[in-house]
Tab-separated table of C-alpha atoms and ligand atoms in Angstrom:
chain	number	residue	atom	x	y	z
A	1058	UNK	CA	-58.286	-4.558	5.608
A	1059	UNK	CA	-60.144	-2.406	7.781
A	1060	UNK	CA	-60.309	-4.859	10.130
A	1061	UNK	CA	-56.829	-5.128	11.144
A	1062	UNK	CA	-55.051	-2.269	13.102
A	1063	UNK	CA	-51.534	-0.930	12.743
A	1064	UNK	CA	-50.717	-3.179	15.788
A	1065	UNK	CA	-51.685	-6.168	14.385
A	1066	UNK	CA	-50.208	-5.655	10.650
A	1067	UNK	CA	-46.794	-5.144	12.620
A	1068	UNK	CA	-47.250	-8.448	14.706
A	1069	UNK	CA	-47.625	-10.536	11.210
A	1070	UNK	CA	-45.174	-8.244	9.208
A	1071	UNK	CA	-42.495	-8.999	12.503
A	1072	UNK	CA	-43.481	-12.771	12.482
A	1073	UNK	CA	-42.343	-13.449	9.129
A	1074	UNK	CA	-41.253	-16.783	9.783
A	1075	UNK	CA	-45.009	-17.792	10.571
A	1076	UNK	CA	-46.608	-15.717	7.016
A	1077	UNK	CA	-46.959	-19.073	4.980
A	1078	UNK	CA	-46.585	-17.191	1.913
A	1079	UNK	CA	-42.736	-16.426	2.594
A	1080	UNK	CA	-40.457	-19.066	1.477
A	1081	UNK	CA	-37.865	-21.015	3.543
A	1082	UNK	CA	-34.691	-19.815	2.405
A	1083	UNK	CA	-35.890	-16.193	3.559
A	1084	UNK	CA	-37.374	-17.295	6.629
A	1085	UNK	CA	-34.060	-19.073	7.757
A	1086	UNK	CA	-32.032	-16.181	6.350
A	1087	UNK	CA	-34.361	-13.505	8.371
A	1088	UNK	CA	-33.906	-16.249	11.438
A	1089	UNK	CA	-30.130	-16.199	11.095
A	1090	UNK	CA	-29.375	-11.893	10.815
A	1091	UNK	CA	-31.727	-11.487	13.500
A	1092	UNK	CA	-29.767	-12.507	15.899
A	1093	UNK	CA	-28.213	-9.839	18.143
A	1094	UNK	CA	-24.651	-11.186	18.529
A	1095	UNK	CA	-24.332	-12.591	14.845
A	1096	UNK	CA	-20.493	-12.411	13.844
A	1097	UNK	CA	-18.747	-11.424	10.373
A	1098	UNK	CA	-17.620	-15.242	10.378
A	1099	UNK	CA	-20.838	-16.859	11.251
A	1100	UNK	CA	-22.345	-14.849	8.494
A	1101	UNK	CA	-19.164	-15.821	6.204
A	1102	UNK	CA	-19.844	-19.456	7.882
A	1103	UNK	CA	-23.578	-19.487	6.454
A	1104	UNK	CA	-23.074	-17.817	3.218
A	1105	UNK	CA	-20.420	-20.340	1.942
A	1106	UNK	CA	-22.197	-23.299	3.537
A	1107	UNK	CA	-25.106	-22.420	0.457
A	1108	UNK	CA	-23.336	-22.850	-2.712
A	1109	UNK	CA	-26.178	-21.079	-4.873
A	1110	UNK	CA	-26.053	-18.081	-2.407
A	1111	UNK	CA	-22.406	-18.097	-2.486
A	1112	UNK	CA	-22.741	-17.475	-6.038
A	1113	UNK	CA	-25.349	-14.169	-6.448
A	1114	UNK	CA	-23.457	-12.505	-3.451
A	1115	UNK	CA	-20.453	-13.206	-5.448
A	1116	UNK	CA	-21.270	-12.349	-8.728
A	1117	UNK	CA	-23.749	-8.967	-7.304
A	1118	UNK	CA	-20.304	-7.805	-5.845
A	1119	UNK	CA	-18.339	-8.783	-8.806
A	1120	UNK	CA	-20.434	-6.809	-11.002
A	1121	UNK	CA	-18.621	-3.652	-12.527
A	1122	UNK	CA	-20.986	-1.870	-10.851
A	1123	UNK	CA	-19.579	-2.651	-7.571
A	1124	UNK	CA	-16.447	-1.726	-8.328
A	1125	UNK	CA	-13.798	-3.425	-6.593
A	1126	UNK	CA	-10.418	-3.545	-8.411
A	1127	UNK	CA	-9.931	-6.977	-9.200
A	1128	UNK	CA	-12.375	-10.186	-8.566
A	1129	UNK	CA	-13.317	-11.387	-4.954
A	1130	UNK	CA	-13.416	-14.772	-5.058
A	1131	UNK	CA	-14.395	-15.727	-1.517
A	1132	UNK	CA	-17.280	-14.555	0.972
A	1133	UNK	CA	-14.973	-14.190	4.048
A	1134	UNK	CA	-12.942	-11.860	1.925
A	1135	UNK	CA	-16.493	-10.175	0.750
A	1136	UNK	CA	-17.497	-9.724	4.198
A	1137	UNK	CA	-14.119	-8.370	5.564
A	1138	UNK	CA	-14.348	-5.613	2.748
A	1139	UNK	CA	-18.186	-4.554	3.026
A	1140	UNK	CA	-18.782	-5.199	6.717
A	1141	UNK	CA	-21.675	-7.009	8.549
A	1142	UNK	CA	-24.642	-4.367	7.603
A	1143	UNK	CA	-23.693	-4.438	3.856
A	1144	UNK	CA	-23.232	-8.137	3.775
A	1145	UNK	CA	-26.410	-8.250	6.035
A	1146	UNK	CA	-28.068	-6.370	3.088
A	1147	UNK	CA	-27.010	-7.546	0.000
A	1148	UNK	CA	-28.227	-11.485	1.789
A	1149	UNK	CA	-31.988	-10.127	1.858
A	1150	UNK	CA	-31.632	-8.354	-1.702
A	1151	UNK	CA	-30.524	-11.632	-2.978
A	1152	UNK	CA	-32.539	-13.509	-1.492
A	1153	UNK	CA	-35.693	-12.001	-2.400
A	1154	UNK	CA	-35.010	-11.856	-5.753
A	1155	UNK	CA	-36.756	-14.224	-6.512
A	1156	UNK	CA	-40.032	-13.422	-4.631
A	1157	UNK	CA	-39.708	-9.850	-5.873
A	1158	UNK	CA	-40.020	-11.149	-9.333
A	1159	UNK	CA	-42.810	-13.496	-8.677
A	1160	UNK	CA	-44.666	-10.396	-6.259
A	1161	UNK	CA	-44.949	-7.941	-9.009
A	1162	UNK	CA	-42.902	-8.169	-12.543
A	1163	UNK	CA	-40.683	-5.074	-13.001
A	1164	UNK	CA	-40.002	-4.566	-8.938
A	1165	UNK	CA	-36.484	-6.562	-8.626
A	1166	UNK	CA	-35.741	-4.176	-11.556
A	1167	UNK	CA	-36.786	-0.850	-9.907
A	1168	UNK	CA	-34.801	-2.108	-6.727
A	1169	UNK	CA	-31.622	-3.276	-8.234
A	1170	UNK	CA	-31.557	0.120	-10.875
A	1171	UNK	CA	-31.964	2.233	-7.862
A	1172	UNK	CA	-29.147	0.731	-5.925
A	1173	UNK	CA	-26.905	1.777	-8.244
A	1174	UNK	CA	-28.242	4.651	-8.934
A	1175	UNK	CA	-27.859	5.526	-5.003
A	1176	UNK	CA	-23.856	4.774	-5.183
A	1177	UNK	CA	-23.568	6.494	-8.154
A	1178	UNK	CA	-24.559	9.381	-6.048
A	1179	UNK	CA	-23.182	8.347	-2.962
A	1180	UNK	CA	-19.394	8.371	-4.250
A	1181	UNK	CA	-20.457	11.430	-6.227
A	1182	UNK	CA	-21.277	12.956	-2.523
A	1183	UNK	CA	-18.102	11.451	-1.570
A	1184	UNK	CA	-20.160	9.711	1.290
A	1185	UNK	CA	-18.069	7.176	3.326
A	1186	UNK	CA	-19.929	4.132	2.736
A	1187	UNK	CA	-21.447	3.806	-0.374
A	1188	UNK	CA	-22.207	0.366	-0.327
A	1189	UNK	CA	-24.608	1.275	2.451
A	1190	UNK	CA	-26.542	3.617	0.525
A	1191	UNK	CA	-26.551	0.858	-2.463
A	1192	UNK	CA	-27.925	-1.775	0.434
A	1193	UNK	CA	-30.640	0.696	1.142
A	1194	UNK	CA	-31.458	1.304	-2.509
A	1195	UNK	CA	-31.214	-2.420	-2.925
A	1196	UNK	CA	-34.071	-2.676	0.050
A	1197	UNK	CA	-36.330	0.537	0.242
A	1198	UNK	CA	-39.242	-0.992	-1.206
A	1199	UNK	CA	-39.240	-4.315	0.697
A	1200	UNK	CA	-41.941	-3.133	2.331
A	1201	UNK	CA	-44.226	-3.809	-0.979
A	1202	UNK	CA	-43.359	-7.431	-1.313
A	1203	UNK	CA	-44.541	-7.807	2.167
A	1204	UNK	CA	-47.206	-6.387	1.545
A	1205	UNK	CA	-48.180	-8.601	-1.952
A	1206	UNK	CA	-47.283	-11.495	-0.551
A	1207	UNK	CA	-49.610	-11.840	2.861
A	1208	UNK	CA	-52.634	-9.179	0.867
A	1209	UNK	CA	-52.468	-9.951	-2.775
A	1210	UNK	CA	-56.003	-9.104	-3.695
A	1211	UNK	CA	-55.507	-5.509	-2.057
A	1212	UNK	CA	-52.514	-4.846	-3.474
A	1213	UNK	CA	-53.435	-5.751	-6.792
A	1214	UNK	CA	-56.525	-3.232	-6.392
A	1215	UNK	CA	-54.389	-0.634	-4.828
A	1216	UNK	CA	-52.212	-0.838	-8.069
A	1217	UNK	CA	-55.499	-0.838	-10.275
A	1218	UNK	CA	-56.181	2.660	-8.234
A	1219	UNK	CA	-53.287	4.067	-8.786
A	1220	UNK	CA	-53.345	3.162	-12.395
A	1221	UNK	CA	-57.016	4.538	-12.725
A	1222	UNK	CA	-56.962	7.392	-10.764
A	1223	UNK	CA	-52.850	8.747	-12.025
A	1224	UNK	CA	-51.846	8.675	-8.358
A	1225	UNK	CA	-48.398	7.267	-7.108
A	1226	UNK	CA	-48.786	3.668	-5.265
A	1227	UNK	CA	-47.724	5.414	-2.141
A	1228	UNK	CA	-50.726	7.241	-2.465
A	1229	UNK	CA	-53.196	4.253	-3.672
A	1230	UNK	CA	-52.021	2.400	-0.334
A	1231	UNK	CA	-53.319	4.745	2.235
A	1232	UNK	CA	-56.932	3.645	0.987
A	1233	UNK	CA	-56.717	0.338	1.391
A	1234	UNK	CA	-54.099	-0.200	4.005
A	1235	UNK	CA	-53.480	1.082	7.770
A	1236	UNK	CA	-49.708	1.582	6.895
A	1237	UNK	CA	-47.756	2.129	3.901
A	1238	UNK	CA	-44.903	0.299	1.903
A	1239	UNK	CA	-42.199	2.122	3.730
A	1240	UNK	CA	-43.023	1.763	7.323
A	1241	UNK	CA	-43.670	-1.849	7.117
A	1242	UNK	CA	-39.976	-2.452	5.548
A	1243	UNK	CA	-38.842	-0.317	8.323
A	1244	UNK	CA	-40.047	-2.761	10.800
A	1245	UNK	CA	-38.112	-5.370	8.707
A	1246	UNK	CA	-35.342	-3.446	9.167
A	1247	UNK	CA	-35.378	-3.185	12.735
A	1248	UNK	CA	-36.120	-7.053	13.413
A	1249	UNK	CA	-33.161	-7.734	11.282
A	1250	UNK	CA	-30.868	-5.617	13.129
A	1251	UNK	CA	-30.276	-2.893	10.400
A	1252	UNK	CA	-28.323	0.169	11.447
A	1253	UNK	CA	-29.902	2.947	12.119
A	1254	UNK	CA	-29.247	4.695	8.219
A	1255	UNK	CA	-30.578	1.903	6.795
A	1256	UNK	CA	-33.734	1.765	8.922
A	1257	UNK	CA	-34.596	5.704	8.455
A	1258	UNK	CA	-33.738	5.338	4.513
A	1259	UNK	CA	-36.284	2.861	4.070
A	1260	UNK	CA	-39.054	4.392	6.630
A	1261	UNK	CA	-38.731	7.612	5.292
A	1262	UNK	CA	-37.532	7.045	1.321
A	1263	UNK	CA	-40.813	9.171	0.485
A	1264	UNK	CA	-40.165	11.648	2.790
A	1265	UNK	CA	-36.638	12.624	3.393
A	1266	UNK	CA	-36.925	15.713	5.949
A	1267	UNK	CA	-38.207	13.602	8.525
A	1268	UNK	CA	-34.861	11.216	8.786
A	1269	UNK	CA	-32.672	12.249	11.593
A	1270	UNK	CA	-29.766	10.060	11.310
A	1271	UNK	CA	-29.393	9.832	7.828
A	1272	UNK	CA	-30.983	12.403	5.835
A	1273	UNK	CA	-28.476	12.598	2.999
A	1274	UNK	CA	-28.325	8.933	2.164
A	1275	UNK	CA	-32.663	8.873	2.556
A	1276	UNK	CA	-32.124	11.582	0.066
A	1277	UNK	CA	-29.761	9.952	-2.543
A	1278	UNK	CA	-32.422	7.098	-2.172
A	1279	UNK	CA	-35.633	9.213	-2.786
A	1280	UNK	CA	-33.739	11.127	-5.832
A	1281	UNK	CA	-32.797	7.531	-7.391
A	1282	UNK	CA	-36.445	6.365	-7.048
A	1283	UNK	CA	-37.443	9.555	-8.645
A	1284	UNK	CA	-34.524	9.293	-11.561
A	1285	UNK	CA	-35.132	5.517	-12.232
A	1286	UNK	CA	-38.628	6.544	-12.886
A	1287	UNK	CA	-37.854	8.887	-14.763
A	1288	UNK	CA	-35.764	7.279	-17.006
A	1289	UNK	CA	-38.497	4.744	-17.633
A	1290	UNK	CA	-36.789	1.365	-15.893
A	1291	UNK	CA	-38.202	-0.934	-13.907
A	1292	UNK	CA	-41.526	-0.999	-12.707
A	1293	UNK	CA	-42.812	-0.492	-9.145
A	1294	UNK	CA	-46.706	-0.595	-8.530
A	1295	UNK	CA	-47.259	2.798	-10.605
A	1296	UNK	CA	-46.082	4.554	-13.771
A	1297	UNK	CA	-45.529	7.839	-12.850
A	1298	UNK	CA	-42.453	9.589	-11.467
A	1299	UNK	CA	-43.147	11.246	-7.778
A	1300	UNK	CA	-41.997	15.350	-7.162
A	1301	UNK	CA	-38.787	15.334	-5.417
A	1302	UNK	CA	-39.055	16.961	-1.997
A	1303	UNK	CA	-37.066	20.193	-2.296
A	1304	UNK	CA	-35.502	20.406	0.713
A	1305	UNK	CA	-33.550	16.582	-0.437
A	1306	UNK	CA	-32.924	18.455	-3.759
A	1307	UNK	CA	-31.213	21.095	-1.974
A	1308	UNK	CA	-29.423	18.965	0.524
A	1309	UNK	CA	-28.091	17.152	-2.470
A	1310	UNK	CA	-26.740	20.261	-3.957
A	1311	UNK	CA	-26.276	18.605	-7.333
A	1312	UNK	CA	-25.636	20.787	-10.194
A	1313	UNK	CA	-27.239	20.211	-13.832
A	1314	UNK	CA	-23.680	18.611	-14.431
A	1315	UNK	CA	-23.931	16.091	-12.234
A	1316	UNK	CA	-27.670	15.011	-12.739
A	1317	UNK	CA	-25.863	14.530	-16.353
A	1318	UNK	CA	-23.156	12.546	-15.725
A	1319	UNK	CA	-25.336	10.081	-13.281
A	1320	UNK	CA	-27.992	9.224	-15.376
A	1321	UNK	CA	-24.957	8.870	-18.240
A	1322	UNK	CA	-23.015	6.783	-15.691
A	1323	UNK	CA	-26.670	4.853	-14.996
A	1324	UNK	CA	-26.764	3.496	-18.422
A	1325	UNK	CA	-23.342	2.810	-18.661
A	1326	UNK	CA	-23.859	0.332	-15.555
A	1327	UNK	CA	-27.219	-1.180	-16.289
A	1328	UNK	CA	-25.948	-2.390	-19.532
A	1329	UNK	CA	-23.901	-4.335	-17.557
A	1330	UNK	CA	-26.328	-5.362	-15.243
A	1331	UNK	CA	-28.606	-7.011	-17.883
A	1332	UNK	CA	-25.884	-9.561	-18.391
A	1333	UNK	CA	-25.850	-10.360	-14.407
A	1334	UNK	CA	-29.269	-12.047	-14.387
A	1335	UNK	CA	-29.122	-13.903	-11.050
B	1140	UNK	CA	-22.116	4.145	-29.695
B	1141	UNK	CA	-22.770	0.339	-28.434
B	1142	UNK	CA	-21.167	-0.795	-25.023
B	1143	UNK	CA	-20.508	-4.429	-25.567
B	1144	UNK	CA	-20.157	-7.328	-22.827
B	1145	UNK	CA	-16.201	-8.730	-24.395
B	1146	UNK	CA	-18.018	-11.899	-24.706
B	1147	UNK	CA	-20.056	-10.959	-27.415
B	1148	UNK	CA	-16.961	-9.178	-29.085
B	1149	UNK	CA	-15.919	-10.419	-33.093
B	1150	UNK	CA	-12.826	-9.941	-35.055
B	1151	UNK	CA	-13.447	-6.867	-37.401
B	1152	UNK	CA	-15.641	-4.574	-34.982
B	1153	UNK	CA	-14.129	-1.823	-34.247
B	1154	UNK	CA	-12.979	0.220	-30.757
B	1155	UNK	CA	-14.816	3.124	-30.204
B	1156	UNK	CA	-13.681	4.120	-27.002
B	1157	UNK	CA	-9.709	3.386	-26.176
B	1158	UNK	CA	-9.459	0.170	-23.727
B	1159	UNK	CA	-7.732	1.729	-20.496
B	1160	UNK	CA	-5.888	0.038	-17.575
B	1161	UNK	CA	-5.968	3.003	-14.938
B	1162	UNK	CA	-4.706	5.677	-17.054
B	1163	UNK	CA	-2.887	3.558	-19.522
B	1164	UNK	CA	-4.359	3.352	-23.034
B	1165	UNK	CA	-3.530	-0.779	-24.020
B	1166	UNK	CA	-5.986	-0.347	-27.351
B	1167	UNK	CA	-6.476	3.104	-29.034
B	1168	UNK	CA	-9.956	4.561	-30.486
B	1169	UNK	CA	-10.420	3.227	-33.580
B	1170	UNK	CA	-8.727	-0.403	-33.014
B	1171	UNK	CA	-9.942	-3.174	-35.477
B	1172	UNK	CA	-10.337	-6.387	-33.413
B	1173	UNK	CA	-9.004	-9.033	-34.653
B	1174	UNK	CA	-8.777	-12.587	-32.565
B	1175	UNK	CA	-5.266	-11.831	-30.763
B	1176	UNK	CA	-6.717	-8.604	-29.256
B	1177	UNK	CA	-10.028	-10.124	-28.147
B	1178	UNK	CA	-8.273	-12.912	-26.416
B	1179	UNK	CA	-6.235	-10.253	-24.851
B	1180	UNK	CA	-9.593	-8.067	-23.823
B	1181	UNK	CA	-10.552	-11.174	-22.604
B	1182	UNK	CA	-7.716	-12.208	-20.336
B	1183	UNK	CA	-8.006	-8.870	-18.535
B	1184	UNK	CA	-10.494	-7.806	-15.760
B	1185	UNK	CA	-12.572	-5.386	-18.598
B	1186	UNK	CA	-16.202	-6.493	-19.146
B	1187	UNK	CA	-17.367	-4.495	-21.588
B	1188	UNK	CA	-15.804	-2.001	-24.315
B	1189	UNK	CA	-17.957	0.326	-26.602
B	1190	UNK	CA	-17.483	-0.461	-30.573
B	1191	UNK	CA	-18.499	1.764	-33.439
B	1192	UNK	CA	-21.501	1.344	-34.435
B	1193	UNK	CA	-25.876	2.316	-34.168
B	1194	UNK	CA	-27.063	2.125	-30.951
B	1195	UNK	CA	-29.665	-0.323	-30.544
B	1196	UNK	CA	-32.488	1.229	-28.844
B	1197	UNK	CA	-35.850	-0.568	-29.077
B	1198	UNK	CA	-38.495	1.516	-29.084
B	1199	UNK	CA	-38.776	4.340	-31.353
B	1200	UNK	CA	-37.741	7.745	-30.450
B	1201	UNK	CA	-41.385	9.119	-31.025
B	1202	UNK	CA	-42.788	6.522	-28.592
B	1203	UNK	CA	-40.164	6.513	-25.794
B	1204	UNK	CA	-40.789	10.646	-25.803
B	1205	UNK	CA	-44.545	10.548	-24.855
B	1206	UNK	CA	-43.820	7.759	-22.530
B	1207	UNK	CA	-41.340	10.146	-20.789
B	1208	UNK	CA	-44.352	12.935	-20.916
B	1209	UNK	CA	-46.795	10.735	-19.554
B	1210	UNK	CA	-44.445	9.815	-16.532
B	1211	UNK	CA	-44.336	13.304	-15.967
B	1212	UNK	CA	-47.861	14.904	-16.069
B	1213	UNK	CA	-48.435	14.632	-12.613
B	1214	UNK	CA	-45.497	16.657	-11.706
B	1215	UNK	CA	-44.688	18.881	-13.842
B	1216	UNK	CA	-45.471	22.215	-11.971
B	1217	UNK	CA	-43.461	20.722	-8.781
B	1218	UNK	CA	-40.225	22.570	-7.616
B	1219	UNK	CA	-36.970	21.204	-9.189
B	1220	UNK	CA	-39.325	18.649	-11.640
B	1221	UNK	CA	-38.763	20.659	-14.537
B	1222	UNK	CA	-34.784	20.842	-13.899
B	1223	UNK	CA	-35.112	16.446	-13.886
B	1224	UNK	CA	-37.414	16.095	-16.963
B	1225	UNK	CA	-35.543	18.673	-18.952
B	1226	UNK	CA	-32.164	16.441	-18.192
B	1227	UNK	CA	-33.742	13.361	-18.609
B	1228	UNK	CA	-35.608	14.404	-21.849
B	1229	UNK	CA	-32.244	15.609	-23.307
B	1230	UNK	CA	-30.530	12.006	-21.860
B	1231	UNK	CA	-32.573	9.866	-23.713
B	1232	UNK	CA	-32.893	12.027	-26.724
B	1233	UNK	CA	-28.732	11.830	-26.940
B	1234	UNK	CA	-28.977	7.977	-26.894
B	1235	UNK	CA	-30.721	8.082	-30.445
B	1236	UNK	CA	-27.614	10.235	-31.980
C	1900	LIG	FE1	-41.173	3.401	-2.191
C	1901	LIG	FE1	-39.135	2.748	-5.073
């Protein structure tokens, strides 16, 4: 790994649709929201021309957990509710379900549980767009299937390290690669045309002060990584639950109360959640 | 208290939590199902109700406490970390009640 600088990680990491490890269906998907002057219908065009994607947008956005009153039954109604980045968003986290399973068992999990948990807090913040902060919770650690996928053997080692030595994953990266988890799914981000919020959630989901644009939602992100943890679901390269940086704690301002009712209101919709396998 | 998916629901379990509609009670606390009333769950937008009952938690309370310890060893002197573990600690404990 030493061989390769950050340069040349980002090159590969950018040209995803050349990394032989990444299915088709993503490749074509990352081909088709790349492209700068993408429409709300052509989106709507390509979802509904997929029947099995169709589906798991459907059925993620007709979970309880999403909670629209009443059932949307058709993607150009989806996307005229959620908007082009959210639709954008929930198309990746769909789509690499599948590879997120295969990359490292527990990490679709961690991803989906943390989405949630990030609109739990985001209405509870009474942010305007919660379904943005669930996109980024849905995608902050993208950065780690990338990762698995094109540099399995030093992944694998760098969760062995974390494992051996009781350090976070974030940590156990540094020693083995020239950038970590959450820069390389910020270059993601920016190839597929992510808003800003969504790209500085995911860069800087481990370290909250330095976002500019969006430091509450990175902050509801990097508390729902830490609470997911905590509460023991999902798995995502380490078993231990990272400090919270104070300065997101206090930004938060969420009393004992609150911490209460989300991690109530986190059971209450996972429960649900088990039933939506997709 | 178990939260229940209304598929899974069966004439004779019992409502432990009223079914609302907005801030309409259709089913009290303490409703026995019987087939017309699941049918009726079932033709409304509700996908789950909670019904008396044990919840079923699968690991024992013992185990699922040190796991929650271990989690936290590396962070337990961090600012704010003992605020999380002690609500977390007393979130899990509640789901054995
Ligand atoms: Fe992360
Ligand atoms: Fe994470």
């Amino acid at each position: 790994m030493n061989s390769m600088d950050v340069k040349d990680l980002r090159r590969k990491v950018e040209n995803i649709g050349a990394l032989p490890t990444i299915p088709g269906v993503l490749k074509h998907i990352s081909s088709i929201i790349e492209k700068p002057d993408i429409s709300l219908n052509e989106i709507s065009d390509f979802i509904s021309s997929d029947p099995a994607l169709t589906t798991k947008i459907l059925k993620m956005i007709n979970s309880a957990v999403y909670g629209f009153p009443g059932r949307i039954s058709s993607v150009s109604h989806a996307t005229v509710l959620l908007g082009l980045n959210v639709i954008k968003g929930l198309l990746i986290g769909v789509s690499v379900f599948e590879l997120m399973q295969q990359a490292m068992q527990g990490l679709w999990e961690h991803s989906f549980d943390c989405a949630i948990t990030s609109k739990l807090i985001a209405q509870r913040k009474k942010l305007k767009e919660p379904e943005e902060v669930y996109a980024a919770g849905l995608l902050h650690d993208i950065g780690k299937v990338i990762l698995i996928l094109e540099f399995p053997e030093e992944y694998e080692k760098s969760i062995h390290d974390a494992n051996q030595q009781c350090i976070s994953i974030f940590e156990s990266e540094k020693n083995r690669f020239v950038e970590n988890h959450a820069n390389v799914g910020s270059w993601l981000a920016e190839k597929w045309r992510f808003p800003n919020n969504l790209i500085e959630t995911i860069k800087y989901h481990h370290a909250p002060h330095r976002s500019k644009y969006a430091p509450m939602e990175t902050a509801i992100v990097h508390l729902s990584d830490i609470l997911v943890r905590a509460r023991g679901f999902g798995f995502a390269g380490d078993s231990f639950v990272p400090a919270i940086e104070p300065a997101a704690f206090e930004l938060l301002d969420l009393t004992e109360n609150d911490i209460k009712e989300i991690l109530r209101e986190m059971d209450d919709s996972l429960e649900i959640i088990e039933e939506l396998s997709l | 208290m178990p939260r229940i998916t209304v598929d899974k629901l069966e004439p004779g379990m019992k409502l432990a939590r009223p079914v609302m509609r907005g801030s309409m009670v259709l089913l009290g606390e303490g409703t026995e199902l019987n087939d017309n009333w699941i049918q009726k769950i079932k033709s409304m937008e509700i996908e789950s109700v909670y019904i008396d009952g044990p919840s079923q938690m699968s690991v024992p309370k013992d185990e699922m406490m040190a796991q929650l310890e271990d989690r936290f060893k590396n962070v337990a002197d961090e600012p704010y970390m003992d605020v999380i573990k002690k609500l977390v600690r007393k979130h899990i404990e509640d789901l054995y009640e």
